[in-house]
Amino acid sequence: MLPALSFVSSVVERRQTLPILSNVFFNIEDGRLVLVGSDLEVEVTRTIDGVECENGSFTVLARTVTDIVRMLPDDAQVSFSYENRELSIESGKSRYKLKTLPAEDYPRIQTEEWEERFKVEGKILKAMLEKTSFAMAQQDVRYYLNGVSLSMGGNELMATATDGHRLARTKVPLDVDLENEREIILPRKAVFEISKIFDGNEDSTLTLEYSRNHMRVTGPDTVLITKLIDGKFPQFDEVVSIDGDATGLSLDRRSLIEMLSRVSVLTTDRFKGIRMILGENRLKVTANTPEQEQAVEEMEVEYDGPEILCGYNVIYLLDAAKTIETEKADVLLDDKGHICYFRQPGDEHSLWLVMPMRI
């Protein structure tokens, strides 16, 4: 029960306008237990079969019931008894009594008819979100940036995220011919909750359904419904097309991450800027503090062109480099705009870029 409780409780916010939204909804019918958690923006459901039970339903405080089950031994059997709006929990010599709220008062997300549906492998969707979600904006006034854009059409599925200073994009072939091309924007919270669906079972197949305002993701024993962000995601086709004059480097990914991490020690919480200098057979990065402290790191590279100097947010560079899974990272510098592009060798469908900053 603990994985199911933890999953549905994770969507519950501690501060709610409606007290009942701090609860988990329990519904028991014909040996099947259905658990639901919601904040009216994202709703998750987990089903457990083979439960010895009588039919009934109730809601109980999510944080409390989850903590109780978590503290019990791993092999403990748990018994729930609900009567007169009071829930009794027993396990071994442990006894708990909790107050409940009526199940009929629990609000559920109301959806329209689904316009399209398609299936995708769980490991593919998870990889796409992991490659892009780090670039989402956080509480940006441009609300359409606070999520991941999913574009379906042309027999491919594409995910894009940006906060205006960096961008991550990846796409995969989609073995289905959708009637209409469509772009939706998943809110930030839904992106993270979808990643929790798998619980190590990435081999499962998910069904994705969407309408004008909602998307539903259905997996083994799990359903997630989320409201979509109502807005138009910017088009970045010109930015993501790499200029033919860009300078390309193939770098050892681990060495690059270690070099950037060491230099980042001398950046401040408010200013993460570093200088990157590409010269003859060397890549140098420097960082300075207001107290005139300095960090300098160099690594050998194959380059014999003119010197290129530009500034970047070191955290953005690190996030992009850490997302790449291969030993080598292909780094390209736009000679004109100094945009820094990252690619993963052998992966033509993924791209990460970092915009330059003035140092």
Short mmCIF file of N, CA and C in Angstrom, two decimals, residues 117-221:
data_model
loop_
_atom_site.label_atom_id
_atom_site.label_comp_id
_atom_site.label_asym_id
_atom_site.label_seq_id
_atom_site.Cartn_x
_atom_site.Cartn_y
_atom_site.Cartn_z
N ARG A 117 -6.32 10.16 -29.05
CA ARG A 117 -5.60 9.28 -28.12
C ARG A 117 -4.54 8.52 -28.89
N PHE A 118 -3.45 8.23 -28.20
CA PHE A 118 -2.40 7.42 -28.80
C PHE A 118 -1.62 6.75 -27.67
N LYS A 119 -0.82 5.76 -28.02
CA LYS A 119 -0.04 5.02 -27.04
C LYS A 119 1.44 5.34 -27.23
N VAL A 120 2.18 5.34 -26.12
CA VAL A 120 3.61 5.57 -26.17
C VAL A 120 4.27 4.74 -25.07
N GLU A 121 5.45 4.23 -25.35
CA GLU A 121 6.17 3.45 -24.34
C GLU A 121 6.56 4.35 -23.17
N GLY A 122 6.39 3.83 -21.96
CA GLY A 122 6.69 4.62 -20.77
C GLY A 122 8.12 5.11 -20.73
N LYS A 123 9.07 4.25 -21.13
CA LYS A 123 10.47 4.65 -21.05
C LYS A 123 10.78 5.78 -22.03
N ILE A 124 10.04 5.81 -23.16
CA ILE A 124 10.26 6.88 -24.14
C ILE A 124 9.74 8.21 -23.59
N LEU A 125 8.53 8.20 -23.05
CA LEU A 125 7.97 9.44 -22.50
C LEU A 125 8.80 9.94 -21.32
N LYS A 126 9.23 9.02 -20.47
CA LYS A 126 10.04 9.42 -19.32
C LYS A 126 11.34 10.06 -19.78
N ALA A 127 12.00 9.47 -20.78
CA ALA A 127 13.26 10.01 -21.29
C ALA A 127 13.05 11.40 -21.89
N MET A 128 11.94 11.58 -22.60
CA MET A 128 11.67 12.89 -23.21
C MET A 128 11.50 13.97 -22.14
N LEU A 129 10.78 13.64 -21.08
CA LEU A 129 10.56 14.63 -20.01
C LEU A 129 11.85 14.91 -19.25
N GLU A 130 12.67 13.88 -19.05
CA GLU A 130 13.95 14.09 -18.36
C GLU A 130 14.89 14.95 -19.18
N LYS A 131 14.82 14.84 -20.50
CA LYS A 131 15.70 15.62 -21.37
C LYS A 131 15.29 17.08 -21.48
N THR A 132 14.06 17.40 -21.10
CA THR A 132 13.56 18.75 -21.34
C THR A 132 13.09 19.48 -20.09
N SER A 133 12.59 18.77 -19.08
CA SER A 133 11.88 19.43 -17.97
C SER A 133 12.75 20.39 -17.18
N PHE A 134 14.07 20.17 -17.14
CA PHE A 134 14.93 21.05 -16.36
C PHE A 134 14.94 22.48 -16.89
N ALA A 135 14.56 22.66 -18.15
CA ALA A 135 14.59 23.98 -18.78
C ALA A 135 13.28 24.75 -18.61
N MET A 136 12.30 24.16 -17.92
CA MET A 136 11.04 24.86 -17.69
C MET A 136 11.26 26.11 -16.83
N ALA A 137 10.44 27.12 -17.06
CA ALA A 137 10.46 28.31 -16.21
C ALA A 137 9.76 28.00 -14.88
N GLN A 138 10.06 28.80 -13.87
CA GLN A 138 9.42 28.66 -12.57
C GLN A 138 8.69 29.96 -12.23
N GLN A 139 7.38 29.88 -12.13
CA GLN A 139 6.55 31.03 -11.75
C GLN A 139 6.84 32.26 -12.63
N ASP A 140 7.02 32.03 -13.91
CA ASP A 140 7.25 33.13 -14.84
C ASP A 140 5.91 33.79 -15.17
N VAL A 141 5.92 35.12 -15.31
CA VAL A 141 4.69 35.82 -15.68
C VAL A 141 4.22 35.37 -17.06
N ARG A 142 5.16 34.90 -17.89
CA ARG A 142 4.78 34.29 -19.16
C ARG A 142 4.38 32.85 -18.84
N TYR A 143 3.14 32.69 -18.41
CA TYR A 143 2.66 31.44 -17.82
C TYR A 143 2.85 30.25 -18.76
N TYR A 144 2.86 30.48 -20.06
CA TYR A 144 2.99 29.39 -21.02
C TYR A 144 4.40 28.77 -21.00
N LEU A 145 5.35 29.42 -20.32
CA LEU A 145 6.70 28.86 -20.21
C LEU A 145 6.85 27.96 -18.98
N ASN A 146 5.84 27.96 -18.10
CA ASN A 146 5.92 27.18 -16.86
C ASN A 146 5.47 25.73 -17.08
N GLY A 147 5.97 25.12 -18.13
CA GLY A 147 5.61 23.75 -18.44
C GLY A 147 6.39 23.23 -19.63
N VAL A 148 6.01 22.05 -20.09
CA VAL A 148 6.64 21.41 -21.25
C VAL A 148 5.62 21.36 -22.38
N SER A 149 6.03 21.82 -23.56
CA SER A 149 5.17 21.75 -24.74
C SER A 149 5.31 20.37 -25.39
N LEU A 150 4.18 19.73 -25.65
CA LEU A 150 4.15 18.47 -26.39
C LEU A 150 3.46 18.73 -27.73
N SER A 151 4.16 18.43 -28.82
CA SER A 151 3.60 18.60 -30.16
C SER A 151 3.42 17.23 -30.79
N MET A 152 2.20 16.95 -31.23
CA MET A 152 1.89 15.68 -31.87
C MET A 152 1.47 15.94 -33.30
N GLY A 153 2.06 15.20 -34.23
CA GLY A 153 1.71 15.34 -35.63
C GLY A 153 2.87 14.96 -36.52
N GLY A 154 2.56 14.67 -37.78
CA GLY A 154 3.63 14.27 -38.70
C GLY A 154 4.32 13.01 -38.27
N ASN A 155 3.57 12.12 -37.58
CA ASN A 155 4.12 10.85 -37.10
C ASN A 155 5.31 11.03 -36.18
N GLU A 156 5.28 12.10 -35.35
CA GLU A 156 6.32 12.28 -34.35
C GLU A 156 5.76 13.01 -33.15
N LEU A 157 6.41 12.80 -32.03
CA LEU A 157 6.07 13.47 -30.77
C LEU A 157 7.27 14.29 -30.36
N MET A 158 7.07 15.60 -30.12
CA MET A 158 8.17 16.48 -29.78
C MET A 158 7.88 17.18 -28.47
N ALA A 159 8.91 17.24 -27.61
CA ALA A 159 8.81 17.94 -26.32
C ALA A 159 9.79 19.10 -26.32
N THR A 160 9.33 20.25 -25.84
CA THR A 160 10.15 21.45 -25.78
C THR A 160 9.90 22.18 -24.47
N ALA A 161 10.98 22.69 -23.86
CA ALA A 161 10.85 23.49 -22.65
C ALA A 161 11.86 24.62 -22.70
N THR A 162 11.49 25.79 -22.19
CA THR A 162 12.40 26.93 -22.16
C THR A 162 11.97 27.89 -21.07
N ASP A 163 12.94 28.60 -20.52
CA ASP A 163 12.64 29.69 -19.58
C ASP A 163 13.05 31.04 -20.17
N GLY A 164 13.36 31.05 -21.46
CA GLY A 164 13.77 32.27 -22.13
C GLY A 164 15.27 32.47 -22.18
N HIS A 165 16.01 31.74 -21.32
CA HIS A 165 17.47 31.84 -21.29
C HIS A 165 18.14 30.57 -21.81
N ARG A 166 17.40 29.49 -21.83
CA ARG A 166 17.90 28.21 -22.33
C ARG A 166 16.72 27.45 -22.90
N LEU A 167 17.02 26.42 -23.66
CA LEU A 167 15.96 25.64 -24.30
C LEU A 167 16.40 24.20 -24.43
N ALA A 168 15.44 23.29 -24.26
CA ALA A 168 15.69 21.86 -24.44
C ALA A 168 14.60 21.31 -25.35
N ARG A 169 15.00 20.53 -26.33
CA ARG A 169 14.03 19.97 -27.27
C ARG A 169 14.44 18.56 -27.64
N THR A 170 13.46 17.67 -27.74
CA THR A 170 13.71 16.31 -28.21
C THR A 170 12.45 15.80 -28.89
N LYS A 171 12.61 14.85 -29.78
CA LYS A 171 11.45 14.28 -30.46
C LYS A 171 11.71 12.81 -30.78
N VAL A 172 10.61 12.06 -30.94
CA VAL A 172 10.69 10.64 -31.24
C VAL A 172 9.63 10.32 -32.30
N PRO A 173 9.87 9.28 -33.10
CA PRO A 173 8.83 8.85 -34.05
C PRO A 173 7.60 8.37 -33.30
N LEU A 174 6.44 8.67 -33.84
CA LEU A 174 5.17 8.27 -33.23
C LEU A 174 4.46 7.36 -34.21
N ASP A 175 4.26 6.12 -33.80
CA ASP A 175 3.69 5.12 -34.71
C ASP A 175 2.17 5.23 -34.73
N VAL A 176 1.68 6.40 -35.07
CA VAL A 176 0.24 6.61 -35.18
C VAL A 176 0.01 7.85 -36.04
N ASP A 177 -1.02 7.79 -36.85
CA ASP A 177 -1.34 8.91 -37.72
C ASP A 177 -2.52 9.67 -37.11
N LEU A 178 -2.22 10.75 -36.38
CA LEU A 178 -3.26 11.52 -35.73
C LEU A 178 -4.04 12.33 -36.78
N GLU A 179 -5.32 12.53 -36.50
CA GLU A 179 -6.16 13.25 -37.46
C GLU A 179 -5.72 14.70 -37.62
N ASN A 180 -5.34 15.34 -36.53
CA ASN A 180 -4.95 16.74 -36.57
C ASN A 180 -3.66 16.95 -35.79
N GLU A 181 -2.79 17.80 -36.30
CA GLU A 181 -1.62 18.18 -35.53
C GLU A 181 -2.07 19.01 -34.33
N ARG A 182 -1.39 18.80 -33.20
CA ARG A 182 -1.84 19.48 -31.99
C ARG A 182 -0.64 19.76 -31.09
N GLU A 183 -0.68 20.90 -30.42
CA GLU A 183 0.33 21.24 -29.42
C GLU A 183 -0.37 21.54 -28.11
N ILE A 184 0.10 20.94 -27.04
CA ILE A 184 -0.46 21.19 -25.70
C ILE A 184 0.70 21.54 -24.77
N ILE A 185 0.38 22.22 -23.67
CA ILE A 185 1.41 22.60 -22.71
C ILE A 185 1.08 21.96 -21.37
N LEU A 186 1.91 21.01 -20.93
CA LEU A 186 1.74 20.36 -19.64
C LEU A 186 2.28 21.28 -18.54
N PRO A 187 1.51 21.54 -17.49
CA PRO A 187 2.03 22.36 -16.39
C PRO A 187 3.15 21.66 -15.65
N ARG A 188 3.96 22.44 -14.99
CA ARG A 188 5.16 21.97 -14.31
C ARG A 188 4.87 20.79 -13.36
N LYS A 189 3.83 20.93 -12.55
CA LYS A 189 3.53 19.89 -11.57
C LYS A 189 3.16 18.58 -12.25
N ALA A 190 2.38 18.66 -13.32
CA ALA A 190 1.98 17.45 -14.03
C ALA A 190 3.19 16.72 -14.63
N VAL A 191 4.17 17.49 -15.11
CA VAL A 191 5.37 16.88 -15.69
C VAL A 191 6.07 16.00 -14.66
N PHE A 192 6.22 16.52 -13.45
CA PHE A 192 6.90 15.75 -12.41
C PHE A 192 6.06 14.57 -11.94
N GLU A 193 4.74 14.74 -11.89
CA GLU A 193 3.88 13.64 -11.45
C GLU A 193 3.85 12.52 -12.48
N ILE A 194 3.89 12.86 -13.77
CA ILE A 194 3.93 11.82 -14.80
C ILE A 194 5.18 10.97 -14.66
N SER A 195 6.30 11.60 -14.30
CA SER A 195 7.55 10.85 -14.13
C SER A 195 7.47 9.87 -12.98
N LYS A 196 6.56 10.12 -12.02
CA LYS A 196 6.42 9.23 -10.87
C LYS A 196 5.54 8.02 -11.17
N ILE A 197 4.87 8.05 -12.31
CA ILE A 197 3.96 6.95 -12.64
C ILE A 197 4.70 5.62 -12.70
N PHE A 198 5.94 5.67 -13.18
CA PHE A 198 6.61 4.44 -13.55
C PHE A 198 7.05 3.59 -12.37
N ASP A 199 7.58 4.23 -11.32
CA ASP A 199 8.06 3.49 -10.16
C ASP A 199 8.97 2.33 -10.58
N GLY A 200 9.88 2.60 -11.52
CA GLY A 200 10.81 1.57 -11.98
C GLY A 200 10.24 0.67 -13.05
N ASN A 201 8.98 0.88 -13.44
CA ASN A 201 8.36 0.02 -14.45
C ASN A 201 8.23 0.79 -15.76
N GLU A 202 9.38 1.21 -16.32
CA GLU A 202 9.36 1.99 -17.55
C GLU A 202 8.98 1.17 -18.77
N ASP A 203 8.90 -0.16 -18.63
CA ASP A 203 8.57 -1.01 -19.77
C ASP A 203 7.08 -1.00 -20.09
N SER A 204 6.29 -0.35 -19.26
CA SER A 204 4.85 -0.31 -19.49
C SER A 204 4.51 0.62 -20.65
N THR A 205 3.33 0.44 -21.20
CA THR A 205 2.83 1.29 -22.27
C THR A 205 1.77 2.22 -21.71
N LEU A 206 1.86 3.50 -22.06
CA LEU A 206 0.92 4.49 -21.56
C LEU A 206 -0.02 4.91 -22.68
N THR A 207 -1.25 5.21 -22.30
CA THR A 207 -2.22 5.78 -23.24
C THR A 207 -2.40 7.26 -22.91
N LEU A 208 -2.17 8.11 -23.89
CA LEU A 208 -2.32 9.55 -23.72
C LEU A 208 -3.56 10.01 -24.47
N GLU A 209 -4.44 10.73 -23.78
CA GLU A 209 -5.64 11.28 -24.37
C GLU A 209 -5.70 12.77 -24.03
N TYR A 210 -6.15 13.57 -24.97
CA TYR A 210 -6.20 15.00 -24.69
C TYR A 210 -7.43 15.62 -25.34
N SER A 211 -7.85 16.72 -24.72
CA SER A 211 -8.96 17.52 -25.22
C SER A 211 -8.50 18.97 -25.21
N ARG A 212 -9.41 19.88 -25.30
CA ARG A 212 -9.04 21.29 -25.35
C ARG A 212 -8.35 21.74 -24.07
N ASN A 213 -8.82 21.25 -22.93
CA ASN A 213 -8.34 21.76 -21.64
C ASN A 213 -7.66 20.74 -20.75
N HIS A 214 -7.68 19.45 -21.12
CA HIS A 214 -7.16 18.42 -20.22
C HIS A 214 -6.37 17.37 -20.99
N MET A 215 -5.53 16.65 -20.26
CA MET A 215 -4.87 15.46 -20.78
C MET A 215 -4.96 14.36 -19.74
N ARG A 216 -5.17 13.14 -20.21
CA ARG A 216 -5.22 11.98 -19.32
C ARG A 216 -4.13 10.99 -19.73
N VAL A 217 -3.37 10.54 -18.74
CA VAL A 217 -2.32 9.54 -18.95
C VAL A 217 -2.73 8.29 -18.19
N THR A 218 -2.86 7.17 -18.90
CA THR A 218 -3.30 5.93 -18.28
C THR A 218 -2.20 4.88 -18.41
N GLY A 219 -1.79 4.35 -17.27
CA GLY A 219 -0.80 3.28 -17.23
C GLY A 219 -1.31 2.12 -16.41
N PRO A 220 -0.50 1.11 -16.19
CA PRO A 220 -0.92 -0.03 -15.37
C PRO A 220 -1.33 0.42 -13.97
N ASP A 221 -2.59 0.25 -13.63
CA ASP A 221 -3.11 0.57 -12.29
C ASP A 221 -3.06 2.05 -11.96
#
